[in-house]
Amino acid sequence: MGGKAFATGHEPLSTPRMPRAIYRSLLSQFLTQLSDFFNRVAAPVEAPEKTTFGDIDIIVSEPKALPFHPEQIATALNAKRTISSNPLYSFAIPYPDLEGSFVQLDIQLCKVKDFDWEVFHKSHGDLWNLLGSSIRPFGLTANNTGLHLRIPEIEESDRKKALIFLTADPNTVLDFLQLDRKWYWQNFDTVDDMFEFACSTRFFRAAAYVKDGMKANDRKRMAQRDLYRRFVDEFVPSRNTGSKDCDNDAGLTRQEVFEEALTGFGKRDEFEARIKAWRKEREELSHKQGTREWRKAEATEAEAYANAWIDATKSKARNTG
């Protein structure tokens, strides 16, 4: 929430940004305190070069006591105010040595099966915005549930049905994208280090970051995300010598990646069942549309015949009269 959850509305609270030292001290403290309430507690790896922080984000899973009561956590943290919007809970906690000010702690409660992916996918700030633009042309999508493969035949008509779930295991995804595991789970010292990491995937292709060919979502990121704009406007051009030397895809095609993913993740049977059901559905829909068109044409013809008969009858009556 960027530290703004308590800054507006009835009786707003002051939640000033935290310098790095206070942020890290409080993060360590909160991780320890929350471990009394949850079996799994972690914070995503922070974005590089951040000097101040608007809030503290922690992901939790497996409450030690059920049902889960956020009021107990609020008491343990000495929170002045709580906003509960399952699965996100925000707490306003007194700012150390700054009377009348508060720190915003956001806790995201997730299912056990989603915990590792949530921590992984939310790490390093804008990193997955950068990686997403590299993998998208090859039919891959990473969202809040995992890595997915898109079925080209279905994608244009139904994006949701086009997705085949591949995996939500972080290291498996890193290996598939050929990204260094050890490097990922450490803090990047600089933004350029993060940019270098993003460019190290085997799917990196400079052409994906040419503004003239960008999709609407990427153009939106350019307008709203400073790091993404810096990557596109400055970093990628600095690597691009005008040749394909800076590309890592080695001539890979979307179809090759599609086949590799189906085989590697054991999803071929699911794909064949999905495409078979999709084609049957489209065939039935086409048949229904054809039937409706035929009935519409038949009705139009009948209406025209009836109107012609009425006109002829009226004309005959006038002539007889």
PDB file of C-alpha atoms in Angstrom:
ATOM      1  CA  MET A   1       0.000   0.000   0.000  1.00  0.00           C
ATOM      2  CA  GLY A   2       3.056   2.246  -0.068  1.00  0.00           C
ATOM      3  CA  GLY A   3       2.531   3.427   3.512  1.00  0.00           C
ATOM      4  CA  LYS A   4      -0.683   5.303   2.713  1.00  0.00           C
ATOM      5  CA  ALA A   5      -3.295   3.000   4.282  1.00  0.00           C
ATOM      6  CA  PHE A   6      -3.616   5.089   7.431  1.00  0.00           C
ATOM      7  CA  ALA A   7      -2.686   8.507   6.017  1.00  0.00           C
ATOM      8  CA  THR A   8      -6.193   9.339   4.759  1.00  0.00           C
ATOM      9  CA  GLY A   9      -9.777   9.010   5.914  1.00  0.00           C
ATOM     10  CA  HIS A  10     -11.144   9.549   9.410  1.00  0.00           C
ATOM     11  CA  GLU A  11      -8.426  10.604  11.876  1.00  0.00           C
ATOM     12  CA  PRO A  12      -5.454  10.009   9.546  1.00  0.00           C
ATOM     13  CA  LEU A  13      -2.140   8.949  11.034  1.00  0.00           C
ATOM     14  CA  SER A  14       1.320  10.216  10.186  1.00  0.00           C
ATOM     15  CA  THR A  15       3.348   7.426   8.546  1.00  0.00           C
ATOM     16  CA  PRO A  16       6.657   8.983   7.424  1.00  0.00           C
ATOM     17  CA  ARG A  17       9.033   7.039   5.240  1.00  0.00           C
ATOM     18  CA  MET A  18      11.690   5.022   7.051  1.00  0.00           C
ATOM     19  CA  PRO A  19      15.414   5.249   6.395  1.00  0.00           C
ATOM     20  CA  ARG A  20      17.086   1.931   5.584  1.00  0.00           C
ATOM     21  CA  ALA A  21      18.522   1.388   9.093  1.00  0.00           C
ATOM     22  CA  ILE A  22      15.146   1.728  10.817  1.00  0.00           C
ATOM     23  CA  TYR A  23      13.432  -0.325   8.120  1.00  0.00           C
ATOM     24  CA  ARG A  24      15.829  -3.251   8.514  1.00  0.00           C
ATOM     25  CA  SER A  25      15.754  -3.109  12.313  1.00  0.00           C
ATOM     26  CA  LEU A  26      11.958  -3.169  12.395  1.00  0.00           C
ATOM     27  CA  LEU A  27      11.768  -5.831   9.696  1.00  0.00           C
ATOM     28  CA  SER A  28      13.955  -8.143  11.779  1.00  0.00           C
ATOM     29  CA  GLN A  29      11.862  -7.423  14.865  1.00  0.00           C
ATOM     30  CA  PHE A  30       8.538  -8.042  13.125  1.00  0.00           C
ATOM     31  CA  LEU A  31       9.748 -11.269  11.498  1.00  0.00           C
ATOM     32  CA  THR A  32      10.644 -12.579  14.940  1.00  0.00           C
ATOM     33  CA  GLN A  33       7.352 -11.495  16.519  1.00  0.00           C
ATOM     34  CA  LEU A  34       5.232 -12.923  13.721  1.00  0.00           C
ATOM     35  CA  SER A  35       7.019 -16.261  14.021  1.00  0.00           C
ATOM     36  CA  ASP A  36       5.069 -16.701  17.259  1.00  0.00           C
ATOM     37  CA  PHE A  37       1.848 -16.706  15.234  1.00  0.00           C
ATOM     38  CA  PHE A  38       2.790 -18.396  11.940  1.00  0.00           C
ATOM     39  CA  ASN A  39       4.920 -21.361  10.931  1.00  0.00           C
ATOM     40  CA  ARG A  40       6.123 -19.614   7.780  1.00  0.00           C
ATOM     41  CA  VAL A  41       7.205 -15.981   7.764  1.00  0.00           C
ATOM     42  CA  ALA A  42       9.331 -14.157   5.184  1.00  0.00           C
ATOM     43  CA  ALA A  43       9.891 -10.807   3.524  1.00  0.00           C
ATOM     44  CA  PRO A  44      10.500 -10.433  -0.225  1.00  0.00           C
ATOM     45  CA  VAL A  45      14.018  -9.357  -1.170  1.00  0.00           C
ATOM     46  CA  GLU A  46      13.980  -5.568  -1.300  1.00  0.00           C
ATOM     47  CA  ALA A  47      14.504  -3.569  -4.466  1.00  0.00           C
ATOM     48  CA  PRO A  48      18.033  -2.194  -5.069  1.00  0.00           C
ATOM     49  CA  GLU A  49      19.129   1.330  -4.216  1.00  0.00           C
ATOM     50  CA  LYS A  50      16.111   2.088  -2.037  1.00  0.00           C
ATOM     51  CA  THR A  51      17.121   4.518   0.695  1.00  0.00           C
ATOM     52  CA  THR A  52      13.689   5.015   2.271  1.00  0.00           C
ATOM     53  CA  PHE A  53      10.659   2.783   2.689  1.00  0.00           C
ATOM     54  CA  GLY A  54       6.979   3.662   2.928  1.00  0.00           C
ATOM     55  CA  ASP A  55       5.950   0.448   4.647  1.00  0.00           C
ATOM     56  CA  ILE A  56       7.118  -3.036   5.587  1.00  0.00           C
ATOM     57  CA  ASP A  57       5.764  -6.039   3.677  1.00  0.00           C
ATOM     58  CA  ILE A  58       5.804  -9.520   5.207  1.00  0.00           C
ATOM     59  CA  ILE A  59       4.268 -12.707   3.833  1.00  0.00           C
ATOM     60  CA  VAL A  60       2.953 -15.332   6.253  1.00  0.00           C
ATOM     61  CA  SER A  61       1.341 -18.752   6.097  1.00  0.00           C
ATOM     62  CA  GLU A  62       0.204 -21.586   8.389  1.00  0.00           C
ATOM     63  CA  PRO A  63      -1.272 -19.824  11.444  1.00  0.00           C
ATOM     64  CA  LYS A  64      -0.282 -21.676  14.611  1.00  0.00           C
ATOM     65  CA  ALA A  65      -3.758 -21.154  16.053  1.00  0.00           C
ATOM     66  CA  LEU A  66      -7.072 -21.342  14.230  1.00  0.00           C
ATOM     67  CA  PRO A  67      -9.203 -19.430  13.672  1.00  0.00           C
ATOM     68  CA  PHE A  68      -6.744 -16.652  12.894  1.00  0.00           C
ATOM     69  CA  HIS A  69      -7.395 -13.436  14.849  1.00  0.00           C
ATOM     70  CA  PRO A  70      -5.500 -10.337  13.641  1.00  0.00           C
ATOM     71  CA  GLU A  71      -6.418  -8.615  16.918  1.00  0.00           C
ATOM     72  CA  GLN A  72      -3.928 -10.866  18.734  1.00  0.00           C
ATOM     73  CA  ILE A  73      -1.154  -9.725  16.407  1.00  0.00           C
ATOM     74  CA  ALA A  74      -2.200  -6.103  16.836  1.00  0.00           C
ATOM     75  CA  THR A  75      -1.872  -6.478  20.602  1.00  0.00           C
ATOM     76  CA  ALA A  76       1.543  -8.150  20.349  1.00  0.00           C
ATOM     77  CA  LEU A  77       2.813  -5.398  18.034  1.00  0.00           C
ATOM     78  CA  ASN A  78       1.241  -2.589  20.082  1.00  0.00           C
ATOM     79  CA  ALA A  79      -0.611  -1.437  16.972  1.00  0.00           C
ATOM     80  CA  LYS A  80      -2.772   1.652  17.291  1.00  0.00           C
ATOM     81  CA  ARG A  81      -4.962   0.777  14.334  1.00  0.00           C
ATOM     82  CA  THR A  82      -5.626  -2.222  12.099  1.00  0.00           C
ATOM     83  CA  ILE A  83      -7.152  -2.598   8.647  1.00  0.00           C
ATOM     84  CA  SER A  84      -8.292  -6.146   7.888  1.00  0.00           C
ATOM     85  CA  SER A  85      -8.985  -7.000   4.262  1.00  0.00           C
ATOM     86  CA  ASN A  86      -8.286 -10.719   3.993  1.00  0.00           C
ATOM     87  CA  PRO A  87      -5.717 -11.786   2.845  1.00  0.00           C
ATOM     88  CA  LEU A  88      -4.030  -8.414   3.543  1.00  0.00           C
ATOM     89  CA  TYR A  89      -3.781  -6.969   7.053  1.00  0.00           C
ATOM     90  CA  SER A  90      -2.262  -3.555   7.784  1.00  0.00           C
ATOM     91  CA  PHE A  91      -1.088  -2.407  11.198  1.00  0.00           C
ATOM     92  CA  ALA A  92      -0.137   1.099  12.351  1.00  0.00           C
ATOM     93  CA  ILE A  93       2.709   0.607  14.833  1.00  0.00           C
ATOM     94  CA  PRO A  94       4.421   3.396  16.786  1.00  0.00           C
ATOM     95  CA  TYR A  95       7.457   4.783  14.983  1.00  0.00           C
ATOM     96  CA  PRO A  96      10.572   4.373  17.163  1.00  0.00           C
ATOM     97  CA  ASP A  97      11.521   7.609  18.948  1.00  0.00           C
ATOM     98  CA  LEU A  98       9.132   9.687  16.862  1.00  0.00           C
ATOM     99  CA  GLU A  99       6.093  10.495  18.960  1.00  0.00           C
ATOM    100  CA  GLY A 100       2.814  10.778  17.095  1.00  0.00           C
ATOM    101  CA  SER A 101       4.104   8.939  14.019  1.00  0.00           C
ATOM    102  CA  PHE A 102       3.592   5.347  12.937  1.00  0.00           C
ATOM    103  CA  VAL A 103       5.052   2.609  10.781  1.00  0.00           C
ATOM    104  CA  GLN A 104       2.763   0.715   8.436  1.00  0.00           C
ATOM    105  CA  LEU A 105       3.224  -3.043   8.493  1.00  0.00           C
ATOM    106  CA  ASP A 106       1.427  -5.014   5.763  1.00  0.00           C
ATOM    107  CA  ILE A 107       0.977  -8.733   6.315  1.00  0.00           C
ATOM    108  CA  GLN A 108      -0.197 -10.943   3.474  1.00  0.00           C
ATOM    109  CA  LEU A 109      -1.673 -14.258   4.594  1.00  0.00           C
ATOM    110  CA  CYS A 110      -1.404 -16.902   1.883  1.00  0.00           C
ATOM    111  CA  LYS A 111      -1.995 -20.615   1.457  1.00  0.00           C
ATOM    112  CA  VAL A 112       0.878 -22.984   2.171  1.00  0.00           C
ATOM    113  CA  LYS A 113       1.179 -23.980  -1.482  1.00  0.00           C
ATOM    114  CA  ASP A 114       1.467 -20.327  -2.543  1.00  0.00           C
ATOM    115  CA  PHE A 115       3.956 -19.135   0.069  1.00  0.00           C
ATOM    116  CA  ASP A 116       7.253 -19.763  -1.755  1.00  0.00           C
ATOM    117  CA  TRP A 117       5.950 -18.316  -5.003  1.00  0.00           C
ATOM    118  CA  GLU A 118       4.568 -15.173  -3.332  1.00  0.00           C
ATOM    119  CA  VAL A 119       7.929 -14.419  -1.706  1.00  0.00           C
ATOM    120  CA  PHE A 120       9.742 -15.204  -4.952  1.00  0.00           C
ATOM    121  CA  HIS A 121       7.490 -13.220  -7.280  1.00  0.00           C
ATOM    122  CA  LYS A 122       7.371 -10.129  -5.057  1.00  0.00           C
ATOM    123  CA  SER A 123      11.143  -9.935  -4.593  1.00  0.00           C
ATOM    124  CA  HIS A 124      13.342  -7.211  -6.151  1.00  0.00           C
ATOM    125  CA  GLY A 125      10.560  -4.717  -6.826  1.00  0.00           C
ATOM    126  CA  ASP A 126      10.154  -4.257 -10.589  1.00  0.00           C
ATOM    127  CA  LEU A 127      12.272  -7.234 -11.639  1.00  0.00           C
ATOM    128  CA  TRP A 128       9.339  -9.316 -12.860  1.00  0.00           C
ATOM    129  CA  ASN A 129       8.055  -6.416 -14.942  1.00  0.00           C
ATOM    130  CA  LEU A 130      11.380  -6.574 -16.783  1.00  0.00           C
ATOM    131  CA  LEU A 131      11.437 -10.372 -17.079  1.00  0.00           C
ATOM    132  CA  GLY A 132       7.807 -10.458 -18.158  1.00  0.00           C
ATOM    133  CA  SER A 133       8.568  -8.465 -21.282  1.00  0.00           C
ATOM    134  CA  SER A 134      11.319 -10.945 -22.197  1.00  0.00           C
ATOM    135  CA  ILE A 135       9.314 -14.141 -21.750  1.00  0.00           C
ATOM    136  CA  ARG A 136       5.970 -12.942 -23.136  1.00  0.00           C
ATOM    137  CA  PRO A 137       6.937 -13.195 -26.856  1.00  0.00           C
ATOM    138  CA  PHE A 138       7.769 -16.866 -26.247  1.00  0.00           C
ATOM    139  CA  GLY A 139       4.291 -17.653 -24.932  1.00  0.00           C
ATOM    140  CA  LEU A 140       5.194 -17.580 -21.236  1.00  0.00           C
ATOM    141  CA  THR A 141       3.436 -15.640 -18.488  1.00  0.00           C
ATOM    142  CA  ALA A 142       4.385 -15.295 -14.823  1.00  0.00           C
ATOM    143  CA  ASN A 143       1.559 -14.059 -12.611  1.00  0.00           C
ATOM    144  CA  ASN A 144       0.651 -14.248  -8.933  1.00  0.00           C
ATOM    145  CA  THR A 145       0.019 -18.011  -9.103  1.00  0.00           C
ATOM    146  CA  GLY A 146       3.073 -19.233 -11.025  1.00  0.00           C
ATOM    147  CA  LEU A 147       4.595 -19.670 -14.462  1.00  0.00           C
ATOM    148  CA  HIS A 148       2.153 -20.397 -17.287  1.00  0.00           C
ATOM    149  CA  LEU A 149       2.273 -21.359 -20.950  1.00  0.00           C
ATOM    150  CA  ARG A 150      -0.168 -19.684 -23.334  1.00  0.00           C
ATOM    151  CA  ILE A 151      -1.935 -21.675 -26.073  1.00  0.00           C
ATOM    152  CA  PRO A 152      -1.758 -19.553 -29.247  1.00  0.00           C
ATOM    153  CA  GLU A 153      -4.994 -20.913 -30.747  1.00  0.00           C
ATOM    154  CA  ILE A 154      -6.991 -19.925 -27.670  1.00  0.00           C
ATOM    155  CA  GLU A 155      -5.146 -16.795 -26.572  1.00  0.00           C
ATOM    156  CA  GLU A 156      -6.769 -14.255 -28.874  1.00  0.00           C
ATOM    157  CA  SER A 157     -10.297 -15.312 -27.880  1.00  0.00           C
ATOM    158  CA  ASP A 158      -9.915 -16.210 -24.205  1.00  0.00           C
ATOM    159  CA  ARG A 159      -6.710 -15.295 -22.351  1.00  0.00           C
ATOM    160  CA  LYS A 160      -7.718 -17.130 -19.176  1.00  0.00           C
ATOM    161  CA  LYS A 161      -8.494 -20.423 -20.900  1.00  0.00           C
ATOM    162  CA  ALA A 162      -5.268 -20.101 -22.885  1.00  0.00           C
ATOM    163  CA  LEU A 163      -3.121 -20.458 -19.752  1.00  0.00           C
ATOM    164  CA  ILE A 164      -1.588 -23.810 -18.847  1.00  0.00           C
ATOM    165  CA  PHE A 165      -0.072 -23.797 -15.375  1.00  0.00           C
ATOM    166  CA  LEU A 166       3.513 -25.041 -15.466  1.00  0.00           C
ATOM    167  CA  THR A 167       4.947 -24.596 -11.963  1.00  0.00           C
ATOM    168  CA  ALA A 168       5.084 -22.394  -8.885  1.00  0.00           C
ATOM    169  CA  ASP A 169       8.448 -23.706  -7.732  1.00  0.00           C
ATOM    170  CA  PRO A 170      10.886 -20.758  -7.734  1.00  0.00           C
ATOM    171  CA  ASN A 171      14.066 -22.667  -8.482  1.00  0.00           C
ATOM    172  CA  THR A 172      12.417 -24.651 -11.265  1.00  0.00           C
ATOM    173  CA  VAL A 173      11.372 -21.367 -12.882  1.00  0.00           C
ATOM    174  CA  LEU A 174      14.864 -19.899 -12.499  1.00  0.00           C
ATOM    175  CA  ASP A 175      16.356 -22.985 -14.112  1.00  0.00           C
ATOM    176  CA  PHE A 176      13.890 -22.902 -17.013  1.00  0.00           C
ATOM    177  CA  LEU A 177      14.634 -19.227 -17.649  1.00  0.00           C
ATOM    178  CA  GLN A 178      18.349 -19.976 -17.146  1.00  0.00           C
ATOM    179  CA  LEU A 179      18.701 -17.435 -14.351  1.00  0.00           C
ATOM    180  CA  ASP A 180      21.243 -17.864 -11.561  1.00  0.00           C
ATOM    181  CA  ARG A 181      19.607 -19.145  -8.358  1.00  0.00           C
ATOM    182  CA  LYS A 182      22.204 -17.780  -5.962  1.00  0.00           C
ATOM    183  CA  TRP A 183      22.152 -14.341  -7.549  1.00  0.00           C
ATOM    184  CA  TYR A 184      18.353 -14.155  -7.360  1.00  0.00           C
ATOM    185  CA  TRP A 185      18.097 -14.762  -3.631  1.00  0.00           C
ATOM    186  CA  GLN A 186      20.592 -12.025  -2.744  1.00  0.00           C
ATOM    187  CA  ASN A 187      20.113  -8.282  -2.667  1.00  0.00           C
ATOM    188  CA  PHE A 188      21.276  -6.548  -5.820  1.00  0.00           C
ATOM    189  CA  ASP A 189      23.790  -3.857  -4.879  1.00  0.00           C
ATOM    190  CA  THR A 190      22.650  -1.539  -7.655  1.00  0.00           C
ATOM    191  CA  VAL A 191      19.804  -1.129 -10.096  1.00  0.00           C
ATOM    192  CA  ASP A 192      22.234  -1.876 -12.922  1.00  0.00           C
ATOM    193  CA  ASP A 193      23.029  -5.205 -11.255  1.00  0.00           C
ATOM    194  CA  MET A 194      19.327  -6.036 -11.359  1.00  0.00           C
ATOM    195  CA  PHE A 195      19.175  -4.950 -14.998  1.00  0.00           C
ATOM    196  CA  GLU A 196      22.127  -7.215 -15.813  1.00  0.00           C
ATOM    197  CA  PHE A 197      20.353 -10.091 -14.121  1.00  0.00           C
ATOM    198  CA  ALA A 198      17.168  -9.443 -16.110  1.00  0.00           C
ATOM    199  CA  CYS A 199      19.214  -9.483 -19.316  1.00  0.00           C
ATOM    200  CA  SER A 200      20.843 -12.790 -18.402  1.00  0.00           C
ATOM    201  CA  THR A 201      17.747 -14.910 -19.079  1.00  0.00           C
ATOM    202  CA  ARG A 202      17.997 -17.026 -22.197  1.00  0.00           C
ATOM    203  CA  PHE A 203      14.831 -15.308 -23.444  1.00  0.00           C
ATOM    204  CA  PHE A 204      16.256 -11.797 -23.480  1.00  0.00           C
ATOM    205  CA  ARG A 205      15.893 -10.075 -26.822  1.00  0.00           C
ATOM    206  CA  ALA A 206      16.491  -6.343 -27.191  1.00  0.00           C
ATOM    207  CA  ALA A 207      13.645  -6.048 -29.702  1.00  0.00           C
ATOM    208  CA  ALA A 208      11.138  -6.763 -26.917  1.00  0.00           C
ATOM    209  CA  TYR A 209      11.998  -3.370 -25.429  1.00  0.00           C
ATOM    210  CA  VAL A 210      11.629  -1.194 -28.523  1.00  0.00           C
ATOM    211  CA  LYS A 211       8.938   1.334 -27.665  1.00  0.00           C
ATOM    212  CA  ASP A 212       7.332   1.383 -31.107  1.00  0.00           C
ATOM    213  CA  GLY A 213       6.485  -2.310 -30.869  1.00  0.00           C
ATOM    214  CA  MET A 214       5.346  -2.413 -27.251  1.00  0.00           C
ATOM    215  CA  LYS A 215       2.046  -3.864 -26.081  1.00  0.00           C
ATOM    216  CA  ALA A 216      -0.379  -1.663 -24.132  1.00  0.00           C
ATOM    217  CA  ASN A 217       0.701  -3.094 -20.754  1.00  0.00           C
ATOM    218  CA  ASP A 218       4.356  -2.301 -21.431  1.00  0.00           C
ATOM    219  CA  ARG A 219       3.512   1.226 -22.549  1.00  0.00           C
ATOM    220  CA  LYS A 220       1.612   1.632 -19.281  1.00  0.00           C
ATOM    221  CA  ARG A 221       4.668   0.444 -17.346  1.00  0.00           C
ATOM    222  CA  MET A 222       6.782   2.966 -19.230  1.00  0.00           C
ATOM    223  CA  ALA A 223       4.477   5.730 -18.012  1.00  0.00           C
ATOM    224  CA  GLN A 224       4.152   4.536 -14.412  1.00  0.00           C
ATOM    225  CA  ARG A 225       7.344   2.691 -13.466  1.00  0.00           C
ATOM    226  CA  ASP A 226      10.550   4.716 -13.370  1.00  0.00           C
ATOM    227  CA  LEU A 227      12.838   1.676 -13.283  1.00  0.00           C
ATOM    228  CA  TYR A 228      11.126   0.065 -16.255  1.00  0.00           C
ATOM    229  CA  ARG A 229      11.441   3.295 -18.235  1.00  0.00           C
ATOM    230  CA  ARG A 230      15.118   3.577 -17.277  1.00  0.00           C
ATOM    231  CA  PHE A 231      15.717  -0.001 -18.400  1.00  0.00           C
ATOM    232  CA  VAL A 232      14.067   0.610 -21.783  1.00  0.00           C
ATOM    233  CA  ASP A 233      15.395   4.115 -22.462  1.00  0.00           C
ATOM    234  CA  GLU A 234      18.922   3.762 -21.118  1.00  0.00           C
ATOM    235  CA  PHE A 235      20.122   0.302 -20.179  1.00  0.00           C
ATOM    236  CA  VAL A 236      18.972  -1.817 -23.122  1.00  0.00           C
ATOM    237  CA  PRO A 237      20.191   0.702 -25.749  1.00  0.00           C
ATOM    238  CA  SER A 238      23.567   0.833 -23.995  1.00  0.00           C
ATOM    239  CA  ARG A 239      23.919  -2.933 -24.523  1.00  0.00           C
ATOM    240  CA  ASN A 240      22.560  -2.986 -28.057  1.00  0.00           C
ATOM    241  CA  THR A 241      25.371  -2.564 -30.577  1.00  0.00           C
ATOM    242  CA  GLY A 242      23.045  -2.779 -33.538  1.00  0.00           C
ATOM    243  CA  SER A 243      23.699  -6.473 -33.964  1.00  0.00           C
ATOM    244  CA  LYS A 244      22.170  -9.539 -32.314  1.00  0.00           C
ATOM    245  CA  ASP A 245      25.172  -9.968 -30.036  1.00  0.00           C
ATOM    246  CA  CYS A 246      23.211  -8.774 -27.001  1.00  0.00           C
ATOM    247  CA  ASP A 247      20.356 -11.232 -27.550  1.00  0.00           C
ATOM    248  CA  ASN A 248      20.375 -14.507 -25.667  1.00  0.00           C
ATOM    249  CA  ASP A 249      17.546 -16.381 -27.375  1.00  0.00           C
ATOM    250  CA  ALA A 250      19.799 -18.154 -29.918  1.00  0.00           C
ATOM    251  CA  GLY A 251      17.081 -18.024 -32.544  1.00  0.00           C
ATOM    252  CA  LEU A 252      14.484 -19.694 -30.320  1.00  0.00           C
ATOM    253  CA  THR A 253      10.930 -19.662 -31.634  1.00  0.00           C
ATOM    254  CA  ARG A 254       7.709 -19.606 -29.647  1.00  0.00           C
ATOM    255  CA  GLN A 255       6.779 -23.028 -30.985  1.00  0.00           C
ATOM    256  CA  GLU A 256      10.085 -24.514 -29.829  1.00  0.00           C
ATOM    257  CA  VAL A 257       9.574 -23.121 -26.329  1.00  0.00           C
ATOM    258  CA  PHE A 258       5.979 -24.364 -26.399  1.00  0.00           C
ATOM    259  CA  GLU A 259       7.082 -27.928 -27.178  1.00  0.00           C
ATOM    260  CA  GLU A 260       9.917 -27.770 -24.638  1.00  0.00           C
ATOM    261  CA  ALA A 261       7.547 -26.613 -21.886  1.00  0.00           C
ATOM    262  CA  LEU A 262       4.884 -29.224 -22.645  1.00  0.00           C
ATOM    263  CA  THR A 263       7.470 -31.982 -22.481  1.00  0.00           C
ATOM    264  CA  GLY A 264       9.605 -30.627 -19.645  1.00  0.00           C
ATOM    265  CA  PHE A 265       6.700 -29.896 -17.320  1.00  0.00           C
ATOM    266  CA  GLY A 266       4.641 -32.938 -18.325  1.00  0.00           C
ATOM    267  CA  LYS A 267       1.735 -30.871 -19.643  1.00  0.00           C
ATOM    268  CA  ARG A 268       1.154 -32.418 -23.071  1.00  0.00           C
ATOM    269  CA  ASP A 269      -1.905 -34.436 -22.038  1.00  0.00           C
ATOM    270  CA  GLU A 270      -3.445 -31.363 -20.416  1.00  0.00           C
ATOM    271  CA  PHE A 271      -2.780 -29.305 -23.534  1.00  0.00           C
ATOM    272  CA  GLU A 272      -4.324 -31.895 -25.841  1.00  0.00           C
ATOM    273  CA  ALA A 273      -7.406 -32.189 -23.630  1.00  0.00           C
ATOM    274  CA  ARG A 274      -7.713 -28.391 -23.416  1.00  0.00           C
ATOM    275  CA  ILE A 275      -7.367 -27.820 -27.160  1.00  0.00           C
ATOM    276  CA  LYS A 276      -9.786 -30.650 -27.935  1.00  0.00           C
ATOM    277  CA  ALA A 277     -12.410 -29.184 -25.577  1.00  0.00           C
ATOM    278  CA  TRP A 278     -11.795 -25.703 -26.998  1.00  0.00           C
ATOM    279  CA  ARG A 279     -12.270 -26.809 -30.593  1.00  0.00           C
ATOM    280  CA  LYS A 280     -15.430 -28.697 -29.684  1.00  0.00           C
ATOM    281  CA  GLU A 281     -16.760 -25.636 -27.891  1.00  0.00           C
ATOM    282  CA  ARG A 282     -15.992 -23.412 -30.890  1.00  0.00           C
ATOM    283  CA  GLU A 283     -17.592 -25.906 -33.259  1.00  0.00           C
ATOM    284  CA  GLU A 284     -20.754 -25.992 -31.166  1.00  0.00           C
ATOM    285  CA  LEU A 285     -20.795 -22.217 -30.942  1.00  0.00           C
ATOM    286  CA  SER A 286     -20.310 -21.926 -34.688  1.00  0.00           C
ATOM    287  CA  HIS A 287     -23.172 -24.368 -35.253  1.00  0.00           C
ATOM    288  CA  LYS A 288     -25.453 -22.385 -32.955  1.00  0.00           C
ATOM    289  CA  GLN A 289     -24.536 -19.153 -34.707  1.00  0.00           C
ATOM    290  CA  GLY A 290     -25.153 -20.779 -38.067  1.00  0.00           C
ATOM    291  CA  THR A 291     -28.546 -22.013 -36.908  1.00  0.00           C
ATOM    292  CA  ARG A 292     -29.456 -18.557 -35.614  1.00  0.00           C
ATOM    293  CA  GLU A 293     -28.399 -16.975 -38.912  1.00  0.00           C
ATOM    294  CA  TRP A 294     -30.449 -19.517 -40.868  1.00  0.00           C
ATOM    295  CA  ARG A 295     -33.505 -18.890 -38.714  1.00  0.00           C
ATOM    296  CA  LYS A 296     -33.032 -15.155 -39.008  1.00  0.00           C
ATOM    297  CA  ALA A 297     -32.785 -15.404 -42.803  1.00  0.00           C
ATOM    298  CA  GLU A 298     -35.833 -17.668 -42.915  1.00  0.00           C
ATOM    299  CA  ALA A 299     -37.822 -15.232 -40.765  1.00  0.00           C
ATOM    300  CA  THR A 300     -36.734 -12.306 -42.944  1.00  0.00           C
ATOM    301  CA  GLU A 301     -37.807 -14.171 -46.067  1.00  0.00           C
ATOM    302  CA  ALA A 302     -41.171 -15.071 -44.532  1.00  0.00           C
ATOM    303  CA  GLU A 303     -41.701 -11.465 -43.445  1.00  0.00           C
ATOM    304  CA  ALA A 304     -40.895 -10.220 -46.951  1.00  0.00           C
ATOM    305  CA  TYR A 305     -43.327 -12.757 -48.460  1.00  0.00           C
ATOM    306  CA  ALA A 306     -46.042 -11.698 -46.034  1.00  0.00           C
ATOM    307  CA  ASN A 307     -45.495  -8.005 -46.763  1.00  0.00           C
ATOM    308  CA  ALA A 308     -45.588  -8.674 -50.486  1.00  0.00           C
ATOM    309  CA  TRP A 309     -48.852 -10.636 -50.093  1.00  0.00           C
ATOM    310  CA  ILE A 310     -50.399  -7.806 -48.035  1.00  0.00           C
ATOM    311  CA  ASP A 311     -49.338  -5.221 -50.615  1.00  0.00           C
ATOM    312  CA  ALA A 312     -50.756  -7.352 -53.420  1.00  0.00           C
ATOM    313  CA  THR A 313     -54.032  -7.797 -51.546  1.00  0.00           C
ATOM    314  CA  LYS A 314     -54.335  -4.076 -50.919  1.00  0.00           C
ATOM    315  CA  SER A 315     -53.574  -3.308 -54.550  1.00  0.00           C
ATOM    316  CA  LYS A 316     -56.217  -5.786 -55.738  1.00  0.00           C
ATOM    317  CA  ALA A 317     -58.786  -4.296 -53.394  1.00  0.00           C
ATOM    318  CA  ARG A 318     -58.114  -0.803 -54.726  1.00  0.00           C
ATOM    319  CA  ASN A 319     -58.403  -1.953 -58.331  1.00  0.00           C
ATOM    320  CA  THR A 320     -61.674  -3.766 -57.598  1.00  0.00           C
ATOM    321  CA  GLY A 321     -63.075  -0.745 -55.887  1.00  0.00           C
TER     322      GLY A 321
END
